[in-house]
Short mmCIF file of C-alpha atoms in Angstrom, two decimals:
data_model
loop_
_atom_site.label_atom_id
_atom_site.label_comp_id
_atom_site.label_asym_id
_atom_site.label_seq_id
_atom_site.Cartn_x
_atom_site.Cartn_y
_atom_site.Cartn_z
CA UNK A 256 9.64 -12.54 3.62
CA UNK A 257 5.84 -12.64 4.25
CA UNK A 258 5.39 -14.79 7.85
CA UNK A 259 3.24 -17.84 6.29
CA UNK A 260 -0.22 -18.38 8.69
CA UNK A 261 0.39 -14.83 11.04
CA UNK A 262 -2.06 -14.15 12.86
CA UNK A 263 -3.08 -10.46 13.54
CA UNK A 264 -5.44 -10.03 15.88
CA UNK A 265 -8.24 -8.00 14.92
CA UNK A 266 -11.61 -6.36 15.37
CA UNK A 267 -14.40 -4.40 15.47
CA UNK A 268 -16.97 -4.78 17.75
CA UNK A 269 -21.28 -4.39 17.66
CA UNK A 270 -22.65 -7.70 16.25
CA UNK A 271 -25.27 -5.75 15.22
CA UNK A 272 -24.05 -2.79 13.91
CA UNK A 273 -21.24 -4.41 11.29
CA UNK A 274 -21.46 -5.69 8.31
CA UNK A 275 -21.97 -8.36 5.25
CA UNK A 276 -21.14 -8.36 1.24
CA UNK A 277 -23.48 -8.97 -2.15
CA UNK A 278 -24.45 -11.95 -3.51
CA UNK A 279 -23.15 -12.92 -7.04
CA UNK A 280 -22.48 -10.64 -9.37
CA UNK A 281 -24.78 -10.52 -12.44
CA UNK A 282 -22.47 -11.02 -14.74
CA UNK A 283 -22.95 -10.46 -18.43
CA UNK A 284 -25.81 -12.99 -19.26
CA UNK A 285 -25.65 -12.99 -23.37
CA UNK A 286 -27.51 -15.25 -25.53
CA UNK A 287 -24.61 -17.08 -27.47
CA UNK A 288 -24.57 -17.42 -31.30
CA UNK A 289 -25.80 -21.41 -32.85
CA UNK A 290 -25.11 -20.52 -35.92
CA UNK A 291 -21.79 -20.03 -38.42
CA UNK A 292 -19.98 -17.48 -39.15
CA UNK A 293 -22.38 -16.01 -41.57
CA UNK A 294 -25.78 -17.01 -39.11
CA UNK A 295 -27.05 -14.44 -36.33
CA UNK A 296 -27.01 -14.87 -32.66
CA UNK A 297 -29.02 -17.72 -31.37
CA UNK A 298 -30.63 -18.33 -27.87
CA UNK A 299 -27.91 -20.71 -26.22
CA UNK A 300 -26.51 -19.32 -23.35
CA UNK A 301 -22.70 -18.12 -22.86
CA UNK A 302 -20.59 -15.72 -25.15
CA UNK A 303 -18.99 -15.59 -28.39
CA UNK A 304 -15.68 -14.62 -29.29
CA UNK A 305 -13.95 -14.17 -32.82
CA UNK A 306 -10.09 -14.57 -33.24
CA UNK A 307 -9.06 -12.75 -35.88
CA UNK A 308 -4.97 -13.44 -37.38
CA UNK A 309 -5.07 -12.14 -40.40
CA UNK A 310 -1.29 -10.86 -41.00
CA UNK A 311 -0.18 -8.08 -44.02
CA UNK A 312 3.55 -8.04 -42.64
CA UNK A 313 5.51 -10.67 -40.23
CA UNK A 314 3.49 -13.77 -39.47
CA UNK A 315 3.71 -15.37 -36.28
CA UNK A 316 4.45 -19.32 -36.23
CA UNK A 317 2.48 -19.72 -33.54
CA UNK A 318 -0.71 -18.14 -34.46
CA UNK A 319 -2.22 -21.81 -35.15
CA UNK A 320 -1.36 -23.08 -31.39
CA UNK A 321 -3.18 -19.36 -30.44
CA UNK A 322 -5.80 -20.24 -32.03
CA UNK A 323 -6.04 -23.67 -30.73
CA UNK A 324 -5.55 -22.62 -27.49
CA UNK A 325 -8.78 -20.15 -27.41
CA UNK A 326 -10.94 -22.85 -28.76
CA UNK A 327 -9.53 -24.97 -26.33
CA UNK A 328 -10.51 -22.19 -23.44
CA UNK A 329 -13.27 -21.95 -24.89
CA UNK A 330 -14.35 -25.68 -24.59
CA UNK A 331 -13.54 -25.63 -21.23
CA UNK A 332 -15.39 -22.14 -19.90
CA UNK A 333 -18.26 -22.11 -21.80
CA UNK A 334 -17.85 -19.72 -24.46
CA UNK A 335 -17.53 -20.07 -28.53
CA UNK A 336 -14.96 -19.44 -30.45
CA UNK A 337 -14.71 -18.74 -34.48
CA UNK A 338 -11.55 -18.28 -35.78
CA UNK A 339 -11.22 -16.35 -39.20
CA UNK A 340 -8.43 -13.96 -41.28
CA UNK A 341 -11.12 -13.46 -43.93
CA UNK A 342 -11.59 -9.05 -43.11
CA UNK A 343 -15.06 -9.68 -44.31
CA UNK A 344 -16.06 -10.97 -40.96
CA UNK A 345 -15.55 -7.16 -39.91
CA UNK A 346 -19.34 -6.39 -41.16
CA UNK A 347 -22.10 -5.00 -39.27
CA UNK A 348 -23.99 -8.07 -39.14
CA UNK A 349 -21.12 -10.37 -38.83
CA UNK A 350 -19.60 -8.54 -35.55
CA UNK A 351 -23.28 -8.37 -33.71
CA UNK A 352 -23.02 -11.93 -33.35
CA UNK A 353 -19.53 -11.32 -30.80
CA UNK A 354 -19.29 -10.37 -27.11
CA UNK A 355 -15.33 -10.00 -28.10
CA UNK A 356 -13.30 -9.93 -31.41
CA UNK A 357 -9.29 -11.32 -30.21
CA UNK A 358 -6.70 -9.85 -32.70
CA UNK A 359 -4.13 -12.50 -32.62
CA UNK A 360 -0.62 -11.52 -33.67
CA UNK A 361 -2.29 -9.33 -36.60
CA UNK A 362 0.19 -7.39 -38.63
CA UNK A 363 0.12 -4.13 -40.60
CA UNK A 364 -2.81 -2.78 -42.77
CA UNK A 365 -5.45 -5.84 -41.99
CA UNK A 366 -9.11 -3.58 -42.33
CA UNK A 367 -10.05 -1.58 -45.56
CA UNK A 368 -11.95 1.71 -44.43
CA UNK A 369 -15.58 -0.04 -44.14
CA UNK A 370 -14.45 -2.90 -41.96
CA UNK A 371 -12.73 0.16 -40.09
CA UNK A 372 -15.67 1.73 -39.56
CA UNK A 373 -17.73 -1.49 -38.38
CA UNK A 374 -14.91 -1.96 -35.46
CA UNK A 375 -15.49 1.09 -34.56
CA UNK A 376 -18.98 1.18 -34.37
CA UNK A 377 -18.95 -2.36 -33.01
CA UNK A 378 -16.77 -1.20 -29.95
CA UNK A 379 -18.87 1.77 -29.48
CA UNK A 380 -21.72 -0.38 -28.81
CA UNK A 381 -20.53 -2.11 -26.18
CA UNK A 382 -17.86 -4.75 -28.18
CA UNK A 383 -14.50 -6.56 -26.53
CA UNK A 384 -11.74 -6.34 -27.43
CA UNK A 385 -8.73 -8.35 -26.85
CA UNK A 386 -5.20 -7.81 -28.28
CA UNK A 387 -2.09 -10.11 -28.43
CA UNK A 388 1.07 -9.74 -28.72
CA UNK A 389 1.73 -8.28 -32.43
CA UNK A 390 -1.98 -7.03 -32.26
CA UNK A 391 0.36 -3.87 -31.79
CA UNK A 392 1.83 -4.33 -34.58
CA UNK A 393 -1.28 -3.58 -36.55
CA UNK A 394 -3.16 -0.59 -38.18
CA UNK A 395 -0.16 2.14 -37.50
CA UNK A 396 -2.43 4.48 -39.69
CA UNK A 397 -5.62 4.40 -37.56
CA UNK A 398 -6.10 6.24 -34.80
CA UNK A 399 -9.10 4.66 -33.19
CA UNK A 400 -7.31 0.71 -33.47
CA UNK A 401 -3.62 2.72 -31.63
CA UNK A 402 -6.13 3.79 -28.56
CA UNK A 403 -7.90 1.12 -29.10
CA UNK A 404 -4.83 -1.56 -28.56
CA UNK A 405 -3.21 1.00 -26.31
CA UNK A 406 0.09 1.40 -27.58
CA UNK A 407 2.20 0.62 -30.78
CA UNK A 408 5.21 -1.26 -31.36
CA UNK A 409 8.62 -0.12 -31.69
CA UNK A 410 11.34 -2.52 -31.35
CA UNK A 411 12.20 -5.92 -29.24
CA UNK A 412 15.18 -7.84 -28.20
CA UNK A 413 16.12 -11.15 -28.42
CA UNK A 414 13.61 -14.13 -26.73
CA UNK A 415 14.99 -14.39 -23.59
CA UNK A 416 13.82 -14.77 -20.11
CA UNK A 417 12.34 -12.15 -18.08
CA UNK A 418 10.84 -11.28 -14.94
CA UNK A 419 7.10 -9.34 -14.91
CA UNK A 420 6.24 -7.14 -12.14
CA UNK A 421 2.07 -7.49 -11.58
CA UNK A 422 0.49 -4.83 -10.62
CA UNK A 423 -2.95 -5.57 -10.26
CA UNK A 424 -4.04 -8.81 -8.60
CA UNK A 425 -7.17 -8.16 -8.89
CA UNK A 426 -7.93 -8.55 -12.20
CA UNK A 427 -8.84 -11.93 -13.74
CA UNK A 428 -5.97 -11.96 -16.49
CA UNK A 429 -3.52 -11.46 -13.64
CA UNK A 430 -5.74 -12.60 -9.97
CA UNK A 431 -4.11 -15.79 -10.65
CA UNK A 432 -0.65 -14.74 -10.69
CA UNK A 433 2.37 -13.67 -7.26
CA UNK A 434 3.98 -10.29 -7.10
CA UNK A 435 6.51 -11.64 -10.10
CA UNK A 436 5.82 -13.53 -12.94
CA UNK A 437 8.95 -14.88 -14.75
CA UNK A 438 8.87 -16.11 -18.09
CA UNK A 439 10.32 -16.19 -21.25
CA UNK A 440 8.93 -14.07 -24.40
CA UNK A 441 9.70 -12.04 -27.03
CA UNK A 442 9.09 -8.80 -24.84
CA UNK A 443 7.95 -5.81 -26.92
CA UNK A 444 8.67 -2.07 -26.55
CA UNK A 445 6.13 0.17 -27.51
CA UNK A 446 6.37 3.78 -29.21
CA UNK A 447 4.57 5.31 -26.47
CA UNK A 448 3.69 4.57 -22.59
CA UNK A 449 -0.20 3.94 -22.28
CA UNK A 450 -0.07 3.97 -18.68
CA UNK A 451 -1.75 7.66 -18.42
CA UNK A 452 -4.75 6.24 -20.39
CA UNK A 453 -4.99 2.44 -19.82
CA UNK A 454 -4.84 0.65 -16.51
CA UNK A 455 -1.60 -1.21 -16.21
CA UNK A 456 -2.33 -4.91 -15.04
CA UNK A 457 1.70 -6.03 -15.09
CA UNK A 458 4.96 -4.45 -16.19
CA UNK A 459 8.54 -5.66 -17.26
CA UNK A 460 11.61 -5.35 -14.82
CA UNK A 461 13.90 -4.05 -17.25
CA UNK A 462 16.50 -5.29 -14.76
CA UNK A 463 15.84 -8.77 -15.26
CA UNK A 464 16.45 -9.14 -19.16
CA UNK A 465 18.46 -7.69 -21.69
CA UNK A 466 17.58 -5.00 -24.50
CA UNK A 467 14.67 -2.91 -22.63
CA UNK A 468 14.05 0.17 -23.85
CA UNK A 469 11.40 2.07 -22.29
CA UNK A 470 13.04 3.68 -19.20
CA UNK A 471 12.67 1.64 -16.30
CA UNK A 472 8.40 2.35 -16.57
CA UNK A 473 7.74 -0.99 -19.32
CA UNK A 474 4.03 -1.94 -18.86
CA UNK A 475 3.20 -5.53 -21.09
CA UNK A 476 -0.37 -5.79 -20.12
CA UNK A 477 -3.36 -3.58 -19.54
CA UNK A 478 -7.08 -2.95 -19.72
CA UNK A 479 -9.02 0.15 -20.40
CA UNK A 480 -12.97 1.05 -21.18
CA UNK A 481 -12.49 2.48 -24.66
CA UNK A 482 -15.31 4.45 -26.02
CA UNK A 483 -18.27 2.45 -25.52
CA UNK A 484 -16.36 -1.20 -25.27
CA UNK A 485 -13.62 -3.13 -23.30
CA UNK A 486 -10.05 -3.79 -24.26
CA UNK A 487 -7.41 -6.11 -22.73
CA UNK A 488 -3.47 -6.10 -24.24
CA UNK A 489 -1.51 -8.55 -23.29
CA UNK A 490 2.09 -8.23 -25.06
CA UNK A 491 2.75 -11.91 -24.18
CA UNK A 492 2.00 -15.10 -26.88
CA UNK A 493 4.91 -14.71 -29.41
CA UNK A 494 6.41 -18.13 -28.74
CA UNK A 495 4.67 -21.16 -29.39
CA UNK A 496 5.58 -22.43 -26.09
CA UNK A 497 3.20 -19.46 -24.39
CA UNK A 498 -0.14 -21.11 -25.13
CA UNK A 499 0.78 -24.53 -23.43
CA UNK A 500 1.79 -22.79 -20.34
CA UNK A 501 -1.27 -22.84 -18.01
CA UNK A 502 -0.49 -19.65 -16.49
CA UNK A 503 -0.26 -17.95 -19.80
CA UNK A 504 -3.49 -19.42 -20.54
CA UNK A 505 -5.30 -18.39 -17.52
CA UNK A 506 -3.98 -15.00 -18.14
CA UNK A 507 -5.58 -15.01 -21.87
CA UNK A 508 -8.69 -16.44 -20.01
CA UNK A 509 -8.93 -13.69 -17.80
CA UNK A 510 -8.93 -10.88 -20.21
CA UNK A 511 -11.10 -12.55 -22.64
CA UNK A 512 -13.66 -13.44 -19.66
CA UNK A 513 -13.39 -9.40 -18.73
CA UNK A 514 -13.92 -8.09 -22.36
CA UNK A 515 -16.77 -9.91 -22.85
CA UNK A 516 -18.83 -8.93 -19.69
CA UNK A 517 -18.03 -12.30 -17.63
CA UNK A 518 -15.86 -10.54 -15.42
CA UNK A 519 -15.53 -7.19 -13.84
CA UNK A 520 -12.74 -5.31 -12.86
CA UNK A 521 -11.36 -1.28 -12.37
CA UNK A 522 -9.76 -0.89 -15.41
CA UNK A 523 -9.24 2.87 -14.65
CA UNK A 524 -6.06 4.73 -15.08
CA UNK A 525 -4.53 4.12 -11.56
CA UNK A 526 -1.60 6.57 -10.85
CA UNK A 527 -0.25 8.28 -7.08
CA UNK A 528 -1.60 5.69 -4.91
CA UNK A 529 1.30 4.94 -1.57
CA UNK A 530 0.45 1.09 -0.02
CA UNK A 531 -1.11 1.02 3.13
CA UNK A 532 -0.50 -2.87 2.80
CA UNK A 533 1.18 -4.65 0.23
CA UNK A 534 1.31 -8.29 1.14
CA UNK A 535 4.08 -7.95 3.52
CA UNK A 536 4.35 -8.93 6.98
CA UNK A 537 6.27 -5.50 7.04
CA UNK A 538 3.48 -3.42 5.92
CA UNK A 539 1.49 -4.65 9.09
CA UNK A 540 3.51 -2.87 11.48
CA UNK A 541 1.72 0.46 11.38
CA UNK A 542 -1.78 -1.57 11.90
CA UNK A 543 -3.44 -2.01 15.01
CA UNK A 544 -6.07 -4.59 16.44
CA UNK A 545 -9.21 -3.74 17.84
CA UNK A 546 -11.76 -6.03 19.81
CA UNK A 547 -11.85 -10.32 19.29
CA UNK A 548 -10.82 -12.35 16.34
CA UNK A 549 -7.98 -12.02 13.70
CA UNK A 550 -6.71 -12.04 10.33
CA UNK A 551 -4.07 -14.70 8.72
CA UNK A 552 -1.63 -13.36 6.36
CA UNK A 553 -0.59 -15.69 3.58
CA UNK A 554 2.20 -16.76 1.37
CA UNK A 555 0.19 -14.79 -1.83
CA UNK A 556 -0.12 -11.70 0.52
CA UNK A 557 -3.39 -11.43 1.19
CA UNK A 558 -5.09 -11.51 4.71
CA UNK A 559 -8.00 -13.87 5.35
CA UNK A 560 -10.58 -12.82 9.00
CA UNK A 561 -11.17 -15.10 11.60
CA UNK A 562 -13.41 -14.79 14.30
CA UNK A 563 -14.84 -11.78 15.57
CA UNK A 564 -16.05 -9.35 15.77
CA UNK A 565 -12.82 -7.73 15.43
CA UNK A 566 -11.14 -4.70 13.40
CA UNK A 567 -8.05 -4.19 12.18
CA UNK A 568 -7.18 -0.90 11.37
CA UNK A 569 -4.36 1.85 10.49
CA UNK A 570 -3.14 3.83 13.29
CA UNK A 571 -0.15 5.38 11.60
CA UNK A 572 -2.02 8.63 10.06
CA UNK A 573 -5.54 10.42 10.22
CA UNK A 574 -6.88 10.91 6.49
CA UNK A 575 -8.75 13.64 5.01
CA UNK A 576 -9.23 14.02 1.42
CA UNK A 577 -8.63 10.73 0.05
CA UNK A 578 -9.22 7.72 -2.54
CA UNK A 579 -8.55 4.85 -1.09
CA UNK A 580 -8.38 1.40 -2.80
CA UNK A 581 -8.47 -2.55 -1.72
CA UNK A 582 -8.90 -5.54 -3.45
CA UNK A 583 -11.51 -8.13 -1.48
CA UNK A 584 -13.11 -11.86 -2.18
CA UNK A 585 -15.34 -13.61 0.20
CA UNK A 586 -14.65 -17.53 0.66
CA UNK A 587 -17.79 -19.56 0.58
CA UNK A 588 -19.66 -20.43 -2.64
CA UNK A 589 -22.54 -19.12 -1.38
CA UNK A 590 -21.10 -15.93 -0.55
CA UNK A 591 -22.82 -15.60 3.36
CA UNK A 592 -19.73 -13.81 4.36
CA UNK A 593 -19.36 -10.36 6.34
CA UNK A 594 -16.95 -7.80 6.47
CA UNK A 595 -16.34 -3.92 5.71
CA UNK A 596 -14.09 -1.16 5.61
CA UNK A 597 -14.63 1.16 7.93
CA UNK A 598 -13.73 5.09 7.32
CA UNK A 599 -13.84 8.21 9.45
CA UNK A 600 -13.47 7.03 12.90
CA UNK A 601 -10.97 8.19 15.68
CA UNK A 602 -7.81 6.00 17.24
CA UNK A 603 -9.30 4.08 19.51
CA UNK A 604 -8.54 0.16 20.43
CA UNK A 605 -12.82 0.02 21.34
CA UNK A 606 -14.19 -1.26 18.56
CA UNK A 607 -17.00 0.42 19.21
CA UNK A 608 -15.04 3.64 18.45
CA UNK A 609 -15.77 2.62 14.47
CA UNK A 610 -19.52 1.81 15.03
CA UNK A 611 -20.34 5.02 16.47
CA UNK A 612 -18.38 7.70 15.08
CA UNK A 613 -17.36 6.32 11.83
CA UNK A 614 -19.04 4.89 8.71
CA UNK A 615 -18.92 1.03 6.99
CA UNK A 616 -18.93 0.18 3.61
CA UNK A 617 -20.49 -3.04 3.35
CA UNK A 618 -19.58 -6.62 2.13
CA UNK A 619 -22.32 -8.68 2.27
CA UNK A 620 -24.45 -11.00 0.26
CA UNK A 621 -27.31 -11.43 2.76
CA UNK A 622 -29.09 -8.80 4.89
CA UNK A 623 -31.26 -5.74 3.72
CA UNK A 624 -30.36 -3.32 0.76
CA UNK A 625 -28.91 -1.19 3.41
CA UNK A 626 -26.79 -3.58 4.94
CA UNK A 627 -25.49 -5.16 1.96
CA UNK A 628 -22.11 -4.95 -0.33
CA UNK A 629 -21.62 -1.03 -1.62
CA UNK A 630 -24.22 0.02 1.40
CA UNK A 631 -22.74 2.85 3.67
CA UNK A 632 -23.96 0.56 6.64
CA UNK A 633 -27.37 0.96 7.53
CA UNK A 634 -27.56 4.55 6.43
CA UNK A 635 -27.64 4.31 2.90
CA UNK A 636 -28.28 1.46 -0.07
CA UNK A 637 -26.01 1.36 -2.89
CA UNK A 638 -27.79 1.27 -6.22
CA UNK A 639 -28.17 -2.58 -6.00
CA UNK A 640 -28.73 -2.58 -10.28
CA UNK A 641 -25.51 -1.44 -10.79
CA UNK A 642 -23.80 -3.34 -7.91
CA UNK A 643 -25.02 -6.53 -9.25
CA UNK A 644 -23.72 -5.99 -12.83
CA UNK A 645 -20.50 -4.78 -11.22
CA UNK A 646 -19.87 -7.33 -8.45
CA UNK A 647 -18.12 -10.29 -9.09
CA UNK A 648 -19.53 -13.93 -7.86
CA UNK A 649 -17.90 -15.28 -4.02
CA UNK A 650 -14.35 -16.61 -4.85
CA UNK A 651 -13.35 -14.22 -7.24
CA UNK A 652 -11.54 -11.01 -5.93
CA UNK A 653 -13.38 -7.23 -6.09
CA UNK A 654 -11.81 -3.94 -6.47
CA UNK A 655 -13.79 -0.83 -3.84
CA UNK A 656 -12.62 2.49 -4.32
CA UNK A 657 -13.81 4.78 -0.72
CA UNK A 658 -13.28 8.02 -1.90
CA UNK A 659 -13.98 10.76 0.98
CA UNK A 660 -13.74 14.59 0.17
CA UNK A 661 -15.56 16.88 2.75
CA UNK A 662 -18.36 14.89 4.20
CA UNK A 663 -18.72 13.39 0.80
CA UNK A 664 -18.36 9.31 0.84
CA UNK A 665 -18.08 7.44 -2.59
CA UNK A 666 -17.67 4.13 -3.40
CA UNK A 667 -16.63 2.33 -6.70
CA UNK A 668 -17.21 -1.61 -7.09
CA UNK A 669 -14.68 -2.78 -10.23
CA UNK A 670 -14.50 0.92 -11.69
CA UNK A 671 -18.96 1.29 -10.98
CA UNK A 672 -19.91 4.32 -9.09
CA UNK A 673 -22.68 2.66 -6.94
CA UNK A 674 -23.12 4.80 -3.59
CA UNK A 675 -22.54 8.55 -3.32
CA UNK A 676 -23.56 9.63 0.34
CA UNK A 677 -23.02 12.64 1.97
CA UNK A 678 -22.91 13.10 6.16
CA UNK A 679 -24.67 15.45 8.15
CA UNK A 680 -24.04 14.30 11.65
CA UNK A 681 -21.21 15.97 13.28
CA UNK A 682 -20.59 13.21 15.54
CA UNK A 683 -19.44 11.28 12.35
CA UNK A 684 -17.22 13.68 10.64
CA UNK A 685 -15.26 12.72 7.21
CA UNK A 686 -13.02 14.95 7.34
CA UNK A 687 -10.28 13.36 9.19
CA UNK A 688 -10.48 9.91 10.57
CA UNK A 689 -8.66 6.19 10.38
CA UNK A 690 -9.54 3.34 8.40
CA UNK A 691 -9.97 -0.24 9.08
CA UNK A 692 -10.70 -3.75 7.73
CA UNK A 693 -13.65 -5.85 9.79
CA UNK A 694 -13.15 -9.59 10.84
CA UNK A 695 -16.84 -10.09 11.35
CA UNK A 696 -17.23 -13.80 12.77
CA UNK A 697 -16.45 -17.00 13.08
CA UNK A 698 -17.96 -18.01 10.48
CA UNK A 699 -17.27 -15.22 7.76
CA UNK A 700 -13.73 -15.24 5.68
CA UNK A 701 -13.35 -12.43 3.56
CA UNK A 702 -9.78 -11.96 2.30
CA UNK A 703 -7.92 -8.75 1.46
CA UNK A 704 -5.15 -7.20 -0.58
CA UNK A 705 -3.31 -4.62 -1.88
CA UNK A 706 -4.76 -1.66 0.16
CA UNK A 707 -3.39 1.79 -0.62
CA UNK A 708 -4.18 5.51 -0.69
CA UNK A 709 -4.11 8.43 -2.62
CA UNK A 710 -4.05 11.80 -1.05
CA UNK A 711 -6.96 14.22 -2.90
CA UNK A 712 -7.00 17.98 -3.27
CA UNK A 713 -9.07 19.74 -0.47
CA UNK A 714 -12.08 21.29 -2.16
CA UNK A 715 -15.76 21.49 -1.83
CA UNK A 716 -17.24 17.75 -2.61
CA UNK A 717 -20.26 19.95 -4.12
CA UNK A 718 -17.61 20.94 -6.93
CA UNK A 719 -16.74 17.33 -7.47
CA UNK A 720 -17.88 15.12 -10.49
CA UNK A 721 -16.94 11.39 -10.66
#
């Protein structure tokens, strides 16, 4: 049970020497398409998306309320929508004028080699794509479309209810969603696992339903960058009943807004990571509070700062050689929050302890380059271009990946390298230290969730790549 409105105290101190985060992300800015489904892209602003249902084997009753329900999405969020099975859309020209093509419940052989060859070069340009339900059902004899969607399918039980474990809250298909998601489906299983080369956003308890046959390890939904472009699966949408459900249809929102540039998120393979905190009221026991202020931990698991300046930070274990991983949003639409994660530093309940021997990684919209979401806190910008394309806008939640091998500090925004910075003052040595979350001030809330850590070979950062 997660203790609704806790309060954990929690600081860091120096008003001067801790942090902010970016300002809103520039998001993928494309000119829309005017035209029809034969005209060229036109000037208006917002994206456009194709849904393509052409079937060659089992046809899904519900393909029409699909479709309806991504022109209704689309209505609502700003984006166009054409909806075709003619395979002649799947042309060179045709395809430029798309930020995302949706294959919706397609089924067996549905592209002759040319159109093949258009995806592919569509995709490799830059292209979303976004795959439901049967779109796994499709194009068993082409090898780009299988790593493409991911995975193929094998077999499924009867429509029954089930119970889907989320694993990344993060991103916008799932940001929306608890821990659990239960719902009823017709719940595929797929020939192969793609959790080694996708990132899995939420999996099946095999527990919870009848007829699962993939082991105990069923993923349903996941992302991946896939040679040159973006692709979401989601093995939900088989019943008609799925595309009136408002979750369901945030969750189809979500992955549609990612694969077309809208939204970013780490869609990495994500494997060996232990939670540092997961949402639980239990996971806060090994965390300690340093300095004024607090943060509140909510039913959804997240924890919200108050006050300040404050710190509160993990005194179970020093950490070396390490990736470590949290998900973060800041409150106010304008996005004039502070906060930062603080690395490196030794146990000590002075907050001051984290100014001076450690380092911050910035969240901040407002301050100097070097003070300013992805900055190593006043010692070193992040490369605010691709910050801003990877950041998303105040309200939405960000994924940072602190990765720290030697004296070697990186940080990730959403999957973006954008700060590689390595120490040379021995009074701040990486190579073993705590790390901590920064309640900045009264008037800053920056939420966080999902924190955990993976432990990394010890080896020379100079031998490191990305």
């Amino acid at each position: 049970m997660r203790a609704t409105g806790r309060t954990v105290t929690a600081v860091v101190g120096a008003a001067l020497l801790i942090g902010c985060v970016s300002g809103p992300a520039a998001s993928k800015q494309s000119q829309g398409p005017t035209g029809g489904p034969t005209g060229s892209k036109g000037s208006s602003q917002g994206e456009r998306v194709l849904v393509f249902s052409k079937t060659a084997g089992f046809r899904h009753h519900s393909i029409p309320e699909g479709v309806a329900a991504v022109k209704a999405l689309g209505v609502e969020h700003g984006f166009a929508v054409d909806a075709t099975e003619d395979a002649r859309a799947f042309s060179a020209r045709s395809l430029a004028r798309y930020d995302a093509v949706v294959f919706l419940s397609t089924t067996g052989d549905v592209l002759d080699k040319g159109q093949q060859k258009a995806f592919e070069r569509y995709i490799g340009r830059g292209g979303g794509y976004v795959g439901i339900h049967a779109a796994a059902d499709t194009e068993y004899d082409w090898e780009f479309y299988g790593g493409l969607a991911g995975a193929y399918f094998r077999s499924h039980p009867a429509i029954q209810p089930a119970r889907v474990e989320v694993e990344d809250r993060s991103h916008p298909a799932t940001s929306h969603l608890g821990e659990s998601w239960n719902r009823t489906d017709e719940w595929y299983d797929y020939r192969s696992n793609p959790r080694e080369r996708a990132h899995v956003l939420a999996s099946l308890d095999e527990s919870s339903y009848t007829g699962g046959t993939m082991g105990g390890d069923h993923p349903i939904a996941w992302c991946q960058e896939y040679r040159g472009g973006r692709s979401f699966y989601t093995g939900g949408g088989h019943t008609k009943e799925s595309y009136a459900d408002p979750a369901f249809r945030q969750h189809l929102l979500g992955g549609i807004r990612w694969a077309v540039g809208a939204a970013q998120a780490d869609c990495r393979p994500e494997k060996g990571y232990t939670p540092l905190f997961d949402g639980t009221a239990e996971s806060l026991a090994d965390w300690r509070q340093a300095g004024p202020g607090s943060f509140s931990l909510a039913d959804d698991g997240t924890l919200t700062s108050s006050g300040g300046l404050g710190m509160l930070w993990y005194g179970a274990a020093e950490f070396g050689s390490y990736s470590l991983k949290l998900d973060w949003k800041m409150a106010s639409a304008s996005g004039d929050d502070n906060s930062g994660v603080f690395v490196g530093f030794p146990a000590s309940d002075d907050p001051w302890s984290a100014v001076d021997n450690g380092y911050e990684i910035q969240i901040d919209a407002s301050d100097a380059p070097d003070r300013t979401t992805g900055a190593v806190y006043s010692f070193q910008s992040a490369d605010v271009d691709k910050r801003d394309r990877a950041l998303n806008p105040p309200g939405e939640w960000n994924t940072y990946e602190i990765r720290v091998e030697g004296e070697r500090l990186r940080v990730w925004l959403n999957g973006v390298k954008i700060n590689d910075y390595t120490n040379t003052d021995p009074a701040r040595s990486l190579r073993d230290g705590h790390i901590g979350i920064q309640n900045h001030g009264a008037e800053d809330r920056v939420s966080f969730r999902d924190v955990r850590i993976k432990h990394l070979p010890a080896r020379a950062a100079a031998a490191q790549g990305d």
